[in-house]
XYZ file of C-alpha atoms in Angstrom:
326
model
C -54.123 43.200 39.123
C -53.695 46.738 37.805
C -56.400 49.119 36.705
C -58.434 48.157 33.655
C -56.811 49.442 30.481
C -58.439 51.017 27.465
C -60.094 48.217 25.494
C -60.524 49.832 22.091
C -58.885 52.503 19.984
C -61.889 54.813 20.370
C -60.903 55.254 23.997
C -57.467 56.546 23.038
C -58.143 60.171 22.240
C -55.351 61.906 24.147
C -51.699 61.056 23.580
C -48.625 62.330 25.408
C -45.167 62.021 23.862
C -42.172 62.293 26.189
C -39.097 63.674 24.435
C -39.144 66.262 21.638
C -36.189 65.060 19.581
C -36.284 63.784 16.011
C -38.376 60.713 16.797
C -40.451 62.444 19.477
C -41.754 65.269 17.324
C -42.284 62.836 14.434
C -44.346 60.501 16.615
C -46.359 63.434 17.973
C -47.085 64.528 14.402
C -48.063 60.980 13.438
C -50.799 60.905 16.073
C -51.948 64.430 15.241
C -52.269 63.400 11.587
C -54.426 60.531 12.848
C -56.832 62.923 14.570
C -55.550 62.591 18.138
C -54.974 65.356 20.654
C -51.258 65.340 21.485
C -49.121 66.869 24.233
C -45.397 66.899 23.427
C -43.203 67.094 26.527
C -39.577 68.030 26.943
C -37.808 69.541 29.907
C -35.846 71.720 27.476
C -37.881 74.688 26.247
C -35.489 75.169 23.325
C -36.110 71.581 22.231
C -39.866 72.240 22.298
C -39.455 75.371 20.190
C -37.330 73.478 17.663
C -39.882 70.641 17.601
C -42.689 73.104 16.872
C -40.681 74.573 13.999
C -39.908 71.120 12.624
C -43.554 70.079 12.865
C -44.641 73.215 10.993
C -42.098 72.610 8.222
C -43.073 68.941 7.977
C -46.772 69.761 7.784
C -45.999 72.163 4.930
C -44.082 69.363 3.210
C -47.065 67.045 3.631
C -49.275 69.716 2.091
C -46.865 70.153 -0.825
C -47.070 66.415 -1.525
C -50.852 66.356 -1.474
C -51.128 64.517 1.836
C -52.950 67.455 3.470
C -55.079 70.368 2.304
C -54.177 73.858 3.534
C -57.094 73.792 5.999
C -55.957 70.395 7.293
C -52.444 71.682 7.980
C -53.826 74.226 10.426
C -56.040 71.641 12.113
C -53.173 69.149 12.509
C -50.838 71.708 14.062
C -53.600 72.869 16.422
C -53.923 69.324 17.777
C -50.397 69.496 19.254
C -49.593 71.379 22.455
C -46.211 71.721 24.129
C -45.410 71.202 27.797
C -42.276 71.339 29.953
C -43.920 69.755 33.011
C -44.069 65.971 32.799
C -46.822 65.699 35.396
C -49.016 68.147 33.465
C -48.229 66.553 30.098
C -49.339 63.045 31.043
C -52.078 63.677 33.620
C -54.980 63.158 31.184
C -53.318 60.848 28.647
C -54.857 57.622 27.393
C -51.515 56.677 25.819
C -48.043 57.863 26.779
C -45.182 57.239 24.359
C -41.650 57.702 25.657
C -39.152 58.790 23.007
C -35.977 59.694 24.886
C -32.437 58.535 24.093
C -31.527 54.842 23.824
C -30.291 54.599 27.400
C -31.774 51.996 29.727
C -31.198 53.972 32.923
C -32.789 57.082 31.434
C -35.794 55.173 30.121
C -36.332 53.481 33.480
C -36.161 56.873 35.207
C -38.838 58.171 32.844
C -41.061 55.119 33.323
C -40.735 55.314 37.069
C -42.196 58.829 36.825
C -44.844 57.776 34.316
C -45.987 55.038 36.678
C -46.623 57.759 39.247
C -48.048 60.605 37.178
C -49.904 58.977 34.256
C -53.473 57.745 34.785
C -53.616 54.158 36.049
C -55.565 53.014 32.980
C -53.201 54.674 30.475
C -51.056 52.525 28.187
C -47.336 53.253 28.540
C -45.257 52.732 25.394
C -41.524 52.977 24.838
C -39.992 53.804 21.484
C -36.772 51.796 21.370
C -34.741 50.241 18.583
C -33.925 47.145 20.578
C -33.693 47.615 24.353
C -35.566 45.101 26.498
C -39.205 46.062 26.986
C -39.342 43.816 30.042
C -36.388 45.585 31.644
C -37.802 49.037 30.910
C -41.169 47.987 32.363
C -39.636 46.546 35.525
C -39.909 49.877 37.372
C -43.686 50.118 36.787
C -46.105 48.485 39.229
C -48.586 47.398 36.541
C -46.301 46.055 33.833
C -49.213 44.677 31.814
C -49.779 48.171 30.375
C -46.204 48.630 29.132
C -45.401 47.834 25.502
C -42.710 48.571 22.947
C -43.655 50.683 19.928
C -40.724 50.829 17.535
C -41.217 53.505 14.878
C -38.955 54.098 11.895
C -37.672 57.511 10.858
C -39.471 59.515 9.590
C -42.433 58.039 11.492
C -45.013 60.231 9.763
C -44.121 58.556 6.436
C -42.771 55.044 7.151
C -45.893 52.911 7.696
C -44.746 50.057 9.954
C -44.651 50.213 13.751
C -43.332 47.167 15.622
C -45.460 46.371 18.697
C -43.197 44.490 21.072
C -44.490 42.462 23.997
C -42.582 42.460 27.254
C -42.853 39.418 29.502
C -45.800 40.947 31.370
C -47.461 42.905 28.546
C -51.181 42.133 28.367
C -52.624 40.932 25.079
C -55.310 43.616 25.446
C -52.610 46.305 25.485
C -51.243 45.104 22.159
C -54.685 44.585 20.640
C -55.752 48.088 21.608
C -52.668 49.703 20.085
C -52.823 47.563 16.951
C -56.403 48.724 16.382
C -55.365 52.328 17.010
C -52.498 52.174 14.511
C -54.761 50.727 11.844
C -57.046 53.753 12.160
C -54.193 56.281 11.829
C -52.838 54.690 8.644
C -49.946 52.793 10.243
C -49.145 49.094 9.823
C -48.754 47.346 13.213
C -46.458 44.323 13.328
C -46.660 42.305 16.561
C -43.387 40.971 17.976
C -44.395 38.161 20.310
C -41.021 37.779 22.054
C -38.900 40.490 23.644
C -35.637 39.788 21.810
C -32.800 42.272 21.131
C -33.410 44.244 17.945
C -36.930 42.846 17.414
C -37.576 42.009 13.715
C -36.436 44.809 11.441
C -33.185 45.781 13.141
C -32.038 42.163 13.333
C -32.525 41.742 9.582
C -31.112 45.197 8.858
C -28.043 44.580 11.036
C -27.253 41.288 9.316
C -27.471 42.999 5.928
C -25.395 46.006 7.030
C -22.618 43.783 8.411
C -22.231 41.956 5.096
C -22.357 45.253 3.166
C -19.621 46.697 5.395
C -17.542 43.576 4.812
C -17.947 43.880 1.024
C -16.906 47.538 1.130
C -13.996 46.920 3.487
C -12.614 44.095 1.332
C -12.750 46.179 -1.833
C -15.451 44.186 -3.631
C -17.272 47.371 -4.652
C -17.594 51.050 -3.742
C -20.172 52.304 -1.252
C -21.978 53.995 -4.132
C -22.210 50.777 -6.148
C -23.252 48.682 -3.160
C -26.052 51.149 -2.376
C -26.990 51.292 -6.062
C -27.139 47.492 -6.214
C -29.401 47.291 -3.159
C -31.730 50.110 -4.255
C -32.206 48.654 -7.732
C -32.592 44.960 -6.878
C -33.638 43.579 -3.512
C -34.619 47.054 -2.305
C -36.740 47.496 -5.413
C -38.619 44.223 -4.805
C -38.913 44.190 -1.022
C -41.838 46.649 -0.760
C -43.904 44.367 -2.969
C -42.741 40.856 -2.079
C -41.044 40.979 1.311
C -38.669 38.119 2.087
C -40.742 34.949 2.318
C -43.115 35.782 -0.509
C -40.111 36.500 -2.737
C -38.616 33.115 -1.770
C -41.843 31.377 -2.741
C -41.811 33.165 -6.084
C -38.207 32.126 -6.737
C -38.836 28.561 -5.612
C -37.718 27.274 -2.223
C -35.613 24.605 -3.911
C -33.644 27.317 -5.729
C -33.475 29.411 -2.557
C -32.141 26.397 -0.639
C -29.444 25.744 -3.230
C -28.323 29.392 -3.287
C -28.001 29.793 0.482
C -26.312 26.394 0.809
C -23.600 27.685 -1.508
C -23.350 31.213 -0.046
C -23.593 30.748 3.719
C -20.020 29.474 4.181
C -18.738 32.584 2.385
C -20.682 35.238 4.290
C -18.887 37.348 6.869
C -20.078 36.952 10.448
C -19.102 38.443 13.760
C -20.269 39.194 17.277
C -18.836 42.727 17.369
C -19.449 45.708 15.061
C -17.459 45.370 11.848
C -13.963 46.859 12.065
C -14.816 49.185 9.174
C -17.683 50.729 11.187
C -15.647 50.855 14.395
C -12.841 52.771 12.683
C -15.275 55.400 11.380
C -16.909 55.860 14.781
C -13.557 55.998 16.594
C -12.465 58.752 14.215
C -15.631 60.717 15.029
C -17.139 60.244 11.584
C -20.813 59.623 12.423
C -22.446 60.546 9.113
C -24.569 63.614 8.363
C -24.362 64.874 11.968
C -20.589 65.347 11.666
C -20.334 65.958 7.929
C -18.464 62.725 7.262
C -19.416 59.065 7.460
C -19.225 56.454 4.737
C -19.996 59.422 2.472
C -18.759 63.014 2.658
C -21.654 65.326 3.611
C -19.642 68.494 4.151
C -20.996 71.469 2.240
C -24.225 69.674 1.369
C -27.545 71.487 1.831
C -29.075 69.015 4.262
C -32.529 70.594 4.014
C -32.461 69.719 0.317
C -31.117 66.250 1.066
C -33.938 65.545 3.524
C -36.530 67.039 1.174
C -35.362 64.737 -1.636
C -35.422 61.777 0.786
C -38.974 62.519 1.859
C -40.112 63.009 -1.736
C -38.806 59.548 -2.612
C -40.382 58.055 0.509
C -43.754 59.591 -0.336
C -43.550 57.973 -3.781
C -42.635 54.668 -2.113
C -45.523 55.069 0.319
C -47.926 55.274 -2.612
C -46.518 52.004 -3.982
C -46.812 50.405 -0.544
C -50.442 51.490 -0.157
C -51.252 50.105 -3.604
C -49.673 46.783 -2.700
C -51.841 46.519 0.425
C -54.953 47.244 -1.616
C -54.059 44.563 -4.184
C -53.557 41.888 -1.507
C -56.877 42.511 0.297
């Protein structure tokens, strides 16, 4: 048996985040917004400096949208410190969240070090979009304290966090984190089985594959496909989800529709050829200036600001929907 873990969210006061990239600094900010003391670690001092700048800009954006007062912005930023020594960063942590690249070998290397340097009672979480929690945890002696915490970008706005159990993850580990997330205004969703992609990415991948097939076969333009999704199923999903919407439509109607459509849907076990061709050509999206859309010459700061403004409006709708269902 390993050391006794924290048994309630009140015992998680100090959080360490390993990796200061896009998700890392966003996760660090999420906990700081929730009142926690946070140490953000990266071996690269330049990455830490960039993260600090990004956090400052994001906090100002939160203030501009009424999420924080001016006094609160200063308090939130003061809760985050920056560290280039992993041992120092995690030595007093109640919760350590790893947020490095989606590479199994790299994550296992990090967790091997966390198992040595983090306190024995600390919970160790990995932020992954679909890698095996069990495999990541295999390098840690006490695997009961290892759990998956899948955030969605930007994590300081998108409310859901998937809590993914590995084979050895203790129920108390999940319960503790679920209680913590509730107190910092996040929505924990427990994934009971460690399956590739968890919940959201499996559903999202199935949808993306069909959308890529529709675009590739000339059924509609990318703009019209996105417009169709945003103004129909995307418009309803925040309020009804999938199963509640099916109940509203009538399961008999739902059964008839999918019975007709399933034979016509595109399926595969490899990425769609349309996506593969873009990636092979080096067209990755905004990071290269070209993806499905052409981003060259666009002011990406303005693009991200408009995205966040829309997400803040959506967050208000989401919060209202939770209030109405309680």
